[in-house]
Amino acid sequence: MSKLTVAKFGGTSVADHQAMLRCASIIKNDPSNRLVVVSASAGVTNLLVRLTQSKVALPEQAEIIEAIRKIQFNITQHLNCKDELNHSINNLLDELTTYAQVQSTSACSRIADAILSFGEQMSSRIFAQVLQSIGVDGHYFDVRNVMKTNSLYGKAVVNTVELHQNCQQQLAPLLTKQVIVTQGFIGQDEDQYTTTLGRGGSDYSAALLAEALDADDLAIWTDVVGIFTTDPRITDQARSIKEISFGEAAEMATFGAKILHPATLIPAMRHNIPVFVGSSKEPDKGGTKIQQKVDSAPTYRSIALRREQTLVTVKSPAMLHASGFLAKVFNVLAKHELSVDLITTSEISVAMTFDNPTGSTQALLNSTVVQELEQLCEVTVEHGLSLVAVIGNKMQKTNGVGSRIFDTIDGINVRMICHGASEHNLCFLVDEHQANQTVEKLHSALFA
Ligand code: ASP
Ligand code: MG
């Protein structure tokens, strides 16, 4: 079969008709783009999130649904088939209205996922028609036919074996004849209920589909020209990176470079599928190619910043020359599904960081966890910290990495340092109010 590229368009890329047309041209210009995965039009999922909450008054529900209708109809009005398309969008919004009413009286996570799925359900239908409008044979496909997950609503886990079988049986034959447009972010459990893979999960969906279809490439089209050496909002010296290895990019995604959903690279790495990240607004400007083998492996590649970190220090004399203490601490964390990011230990204390973003759906460190830890040891919890990750290659084996970094930020109080576990990063914590300054200084020292 000829080359297969899976192309994923993010929310801003499918925000309005102009944006969708630009994406449609990208598909048209390269016939290897045969599977298209879309996010919801920008803003729609955020509106839907409000409807997943309980006790939302009826007038507010109606207002939200109208706002969503407006976003979608603003796109469909430019299309010849708008009546038919509007009819199917209205049907979906009727269904959504019913779910929202149920949810507002008795909220549950299963209905929440059903509600959240409507953005992608609509954008994929519309995008298929936008493709048709420029002469590309685009067809809608419901990803829930293939993306089978468990029932962990809000962060469902995909059954990759089933996905592979389903894709080979159902999707692969279609892709030989037409361009298929499907949804990111959503799936379906064994009981046929809709699930979601977590906010921002469309990138991950696209990577899973690329893997299941043995695709040659995955293209993630977003609103920035690839991955940058650091967040361009922090310093205007930040620049796009042409090429980066899977290992480095995975560290960047994990440590806060918001550009890709952190899990996206896992399927790509497993199956060795190169990932391109570019801007659908400026496709000619190129972007970043992420792949296994790259020509250069500089010591310093980028700096990532993750805000709102919580530092937990547990301390117990019982740790002195004892075994099993850490296991108990981690049992408590595992029970609450908390994932630790950085960790350092001394003889009688352990310091750990937790991601703590506002509005996150992931498990957060709460007072119950702290109380359980307090049964074992003395616990100190500190907020208002930022995690800075300097990412590169062979960092643990290169002379002078530590001194170069810490000399540069002399005068800034570094709260915790992690170095050596990964060849690709050196991470540390600083106070929130010094975070930008830290990144700026490092960026001009390491990338000038
Ligand atoms: N629409 C979903 C969200 O906003 C998924 C995605 O865009 O990747 O989180
Ligand atoms: Mg996204």
CSV table of C-alpha atoms in Angstrom, one decimal, residues 66-263:
chain,number,residue,atom,x,y,z
A,66,GLU,CA,-26.5,27.7,22.1
A,67,ALA,CA,-22.9,28.9,22.3
A,68,ILE,CA,-21.8,25.6,21.0
A,69,ARG,CA,-24.4,25.6,18.2
A,70,LYS,CA,-23.2,29.0,17.2
A,71,ILE,CA,-19.5,27.9,16.9
A,72,GLN,CA,-20.5,25.0,14.7
A,73,PHE,CA,-23.1,26.8,12.6
A,74,ASN,CA,-20.6,29.6,11.9
A,75,ILE,CA,-18.6,26.9,10.1
A,76,THR,CA,-21.4,25.1,8.4
A,77,GLN,CA,-23.0,28.2,6.9
A,78,HIS,CA,-20.1,28.3,4.4
A,79,LEU,CA,-20.9,24.8,3.1
A,80,ASN,CA,-23.3,23.8,0.4
A,81,CYS,CA,-24.5,20.8,2.4
A,82,LYS,CA,-25.3,23.0,5.4
A,83,ASP,CA,-28.9,22.0,5.8
A,84,GLU,CA,-28.1,18.3,6.1
A,85,LEU,CA,-25.1,19.0,8.3
A,86,ASN,CA,-27.0,21.4,10.6
A,87,HIS,CA,-29.7,18.7,10.9
A,88,SER,CA,-27.2,16.2,12.2
A,89,ILE,CA,-25.6,18.8,14.5
A,90,ASN,CA,-29.1,19.7,15.9
A,91,ASN,CA,-29.7,16.0,16.6
A,92,LEU,CA,-26.5,15.7,18.4
A,93,LEU,CA,-27.3,18.9,20.4
A,94,ASP,CA,-30.7,17.5,21.3
A,95,GLU,CA,-29.0,14.4,22.7
A,96,LEU,CA,-26.5,16.6,24.5
A,97,THR,CA,-29.4,18.6,26.0
A,98,THR,CA,-30.9,15.4,27.5
A,99,TYR,CA,-27.5,14.3,29.0
A,100,ALA,CA,-26.9,17.8,30.4
A,101,GLN,CA,-30.3,17.7,32.2
A,102,VAL,CA,-29.6,14.3,33.7
A,103,GLN,CA,-26.2,15.3,34.7
A,104,SER,CA,-27.3,18.5,36.5
A,105,THR,CA,-29.6,16.5,38.7
A,106,SER,CA,-27.3,13.6,39.5
A,107,ALA,CA,-23.8,13.9,38.2
A,108,CYS,CA,-21.9,10.8,37.3
A,109,SER,CA,-18.6,10.3,35.5
A,110,ARG,CA,-20.1,8.1,32.8
A,111,ILE,CA,-22.5,10.8,31.6
A,112,ALA,CA,-19.7,13.3,31.9
A,113,ASP,CA,-17.8,11.4,29.3
A,114,ALA,CA,-20.8,11.2,27.1
A,115,ILE,CA,-21.2,15.0,27.3
A,116,LEU,CA,-17.5,15.7,26.7
A,117,SER,CA,-17.5,13.6,23.5
A,118,PHE,CA,-19.9,15.9,21.6
A,119,GLY,CA,-17.2,18.4,20.5
A,120,GLU,CA,-15.3,15.8,18.5
A,121,GLN,CA,-18.5,14.2,17.2
A,122,MET,CA,-19.5,17.5,15.6
A,123,SER,CA,-16.1,18.7,14.4
A,124,SER,CA,-15.4,15.4,12.6
A,125,ARG,CA,-18.7,15.5,10.8
A,126,ILE,CA,-18.1,19.1,9.7
A,127,PHE,CA,-14.5,18.6,8.7
A,128,ALA,CA,-15.4,15.7,6.4
A,129,GLN,CA,-17.7,18.0,4.6
A,130,VAL,CA,-15.1,20.8,4.4
A,131,LEU,CA,-12.9,18.3,2.7
A,132,GLN,CA,-15.6,17.4,0.3
A,133,SER,CA,-16.1,21.1,-0.4
A,134,ILE,CA,-12.6,21.3,-1.9
A,135,GLY,CA,-12.9,18.1,-3.8
A,136,VAL,CA,-11.3,15.7,-1.3
A,137,ASP,CA,-13.3,12.4,-0.8
A,138,GLY,CA,-13.5,12.8,3.0
A,139,HIS,CA,-15.8,10.6,5.0
A,140,TYR,CA,-16.8,10.5,8.6
A,141,PHE,CA,-15.9,7.5,10.7
A,142,ASP,CA,-17.0,6.9,14.3
A,143,VAL,CA,-13.8,6.1,16.2
A,144,ARG,CA,-15.8,4.3,18.9
A,145,ASN,CA,-16.1,1.4,16.5
A,146,VAL,CA,-12.4,0.8,16.9
A,147,MET,CA,-11.1,2.7,20.0
A,148,LYS,CA,-12.2,0.2,22.7
A,149,THR,CA,-11.3,1.2,26.3
A,150,ASN,CA,-11.9,0.2,29.9
A,151,SER,CA,-14.5,2.0,31.9
A,152,LEU,CA,-12.3,4.5,33.7
A,153,TYR,CA,-14.3,7.5,32.6
A,154,GLY,CA,-12.3,10.7,32.2
A,155,LYS,CA,-9.0,8.8,31.7
A,156,ALA,CA,-10.0,5.6,30.0
A,157,VAL,CA,-7.3,3.1,29.0
A,158,VAL,CA,-7.3,1.9,25.5
A,159,ASN,CA,-7.1,-1.8,24.6
A,160,THR,CA,-4.4,-1.6,22.0
A,161,VAL,CA,-4.8,-5.3,20.9
A,162,GLU,CA,-8.5,-4.7,20.1
A,163,LEU,CA,-7.7,-1.4,18.5
A,164,HIS,CA,-5.2,-3.0,16.2
A,165,GLN,CA,-7.6,-5.8,15.2
A,166,ASN,CA,-10.5,-3.3,14.6
A,167,CYS,CA,-8.3,-0.9,12.7
A,168,GLN,CA,-7.0,-3.6,10.4
A,169,GLN,CA,-10.5,-5.0,9.8
A,170,GLN,CA,-12.6,-1.8,9.6
A,171,LEU,CA,-10.4,1.2,8.9
A,172,ALA,CA,-7.5,-0.1,6.7
A,173,PRO,CA,-9.8,-1.2,3.9
A,174,LEU,CA,-11.5,2.2,3.8
A,175,LEU,CA,-8.3,4.1,3.7
A,176,THR,CA,-7.3,2.6,0.4
A,177,LYS,CA,-10.3,4.3,-1.2
A,178,GLN,CA,-11.0,7.5,0.7
A,179,VAL,CA,-9.9,10.0,3.3
A,180,ILE,CA,-11.3,9.1,6.6
A,181,VAL,CA,-12.1,11.8,9.3
A,182,THR,CA,-12.5,10.6,12.8
A,183,GLN,CA,-12.5,11.8,16.4
A,184,GLY,CA,-9.6,12.1,18.8
A,185,PHE,CA,-10.1,12.0,22.6
A,186,ILE,CA,-13.1,9.6,22.7
A,187,GLY,CA,-13.5,5.8,22.9
A,188,GLN,CA,-16.0,3.2,24.0
A,189,ASP,CA,-16.1,0.7,26.8
A,190,GLU,CA,-17.3,-2.9,26.8
A,191,ASP,CA,-20.9,-1.8,27.7
A,192,GLN,CA,-20.9,0.5,24.6
A,193,TYR,CA,-20.7,3.6,26.8
A,194,THR,CA,-18.6,6.5,25.5
A,195,THR,CA,-15.4,7.2,27.3
A,196,THR,CA,-12.7,9.9,27.0
A,197,LEU,CA,-8.9,9.6,27.2
A,198,GLY,CA,-8.3,12.7,29.3
A,199,ARG,CA,-8.1,16.4,28.3
A,200,GLY,CA,-5.9,17.0,25.3
A,201,GLY,CA,-6.1,13.3,24.5
A,202,SER,CA,-6.6,13.7,20.7
A,203,ASP,CA,-2.9,13.7,20.1
A,204,TYR,CA,-2.7,10.4,21.9
A,205,SER,CA,-5.7,9.0,20.0
A,206,ALA,CA,-3.9,9.9,16.7
A,207,ALA,CA,-0.7,8.2,17.8
A,208,LEU,CA,-2.6,5.1,18.8
A,209,LEU,CA,-4.4,5.0,15.5
A,210,ALA,CA,-1.1,5.5,13.6
A,211,GLU,CA,0.4,2.6,15.5
A,212,ALA,CA,-2.7,0.3,15.0
A,213,LEU,CA,-2.6,1.1,11.2
A,214,ASP,CA,1.2,0.7,10.8
A,215,ALA,CA,1.2,4.2,9.5
A,216,ASP,CA,4.4,5.7,8.1
A,217,ASP,CA,4.1,9.1,9.7
A,218,LEU,CA,2.1,11.0,12.3
A,219,ALA,CA,1.5,14.7,11.8
A,220,ILE,CA,0.3,16.8,14.6
A,221,TRP,CA,-1.0,20.1,13.3
A,222,THR,CA,-1.4,22.8,15.9
A,223,ASP,CA,-1.1,26.5,16.2
A,224,VAL,CA,2.7,26.7,16.7
A,225,VAL,CA,5.5,26.1,14.3
A,226,GLY,CA,6.8,23.0,16.1
A,227,ILE,CA,8.5,22.5,19.4
A,228,PHE,CA,10.4,25.4,20.8
A,229,THR,CA,13.6,25.6,22.8
A,230,THR,CA,11.4,27.0,25.5
A,231,ASP,CA,8.0,28.6,25.9
A,232,PRO,CA,8.1,31.7,23.6
A,233,ARG,CA,5.9,33.5,26.0
A,234,ILE,CA,8.8,33.5,28.5
A,235,THR,CA,11.5,34.7,26.2
A,236,ASP,CA,11.4,35.9,22.6
A,237,GLN,CA,14.7,34.2,22.0
A,238,ALA,CA,12.9,30.8,22.0
A,239,ARG,CA,13.1,29.2,18.6
A,240,SER,CA,11.6,26.2,16.8
A,241,ILE,CA,13.6,23.0,16.9
A,242,LYS,CA,14.0,21.2,13.5
A,243,GLU,CA,14.7,17.8,14.7
A,244,ILE,CA,14.5,16.0,18.1
A,245,SER,CA,14.8,12.5,19.3
A,246,PHE,CA,11.9,10.6,20.9
A,247,GLY,CA,13.7,10.4,24.2
A,248,GLU,CA,14.2,14.2,24.4
A,249,ALA,CA,10.7,15.0,23.2
A,250,ALA,CA,9.2,12.6,25.7
A,251,GLU,CA,11.0,14.4,28.5
A,252,MET,CA,9.8,17.7,27.1
A,253,ALA,CA,6.2,16.6,26.9
A,254,THR,CA,6.4,15.2,30.5
A,255,PHE,CA,8.0,18.2,31.9
A,256,GLY,CA,5.5,20.8,30.8
A,257,ALA,CA,6.1,21.7,27.2
A,258,LYS,CA,2.4,21.8,26.6
A,259,ILE,CA,2.6,21.2,22.9
A,260,LEU,CA,1.9,17.4,22.9
A,261,HIS,CA,-0.2,15.3,25.2
A,262,PRO,CA,2.5,13.5,27.2
A,263,ALA,CA,1.4,10.0,26.2
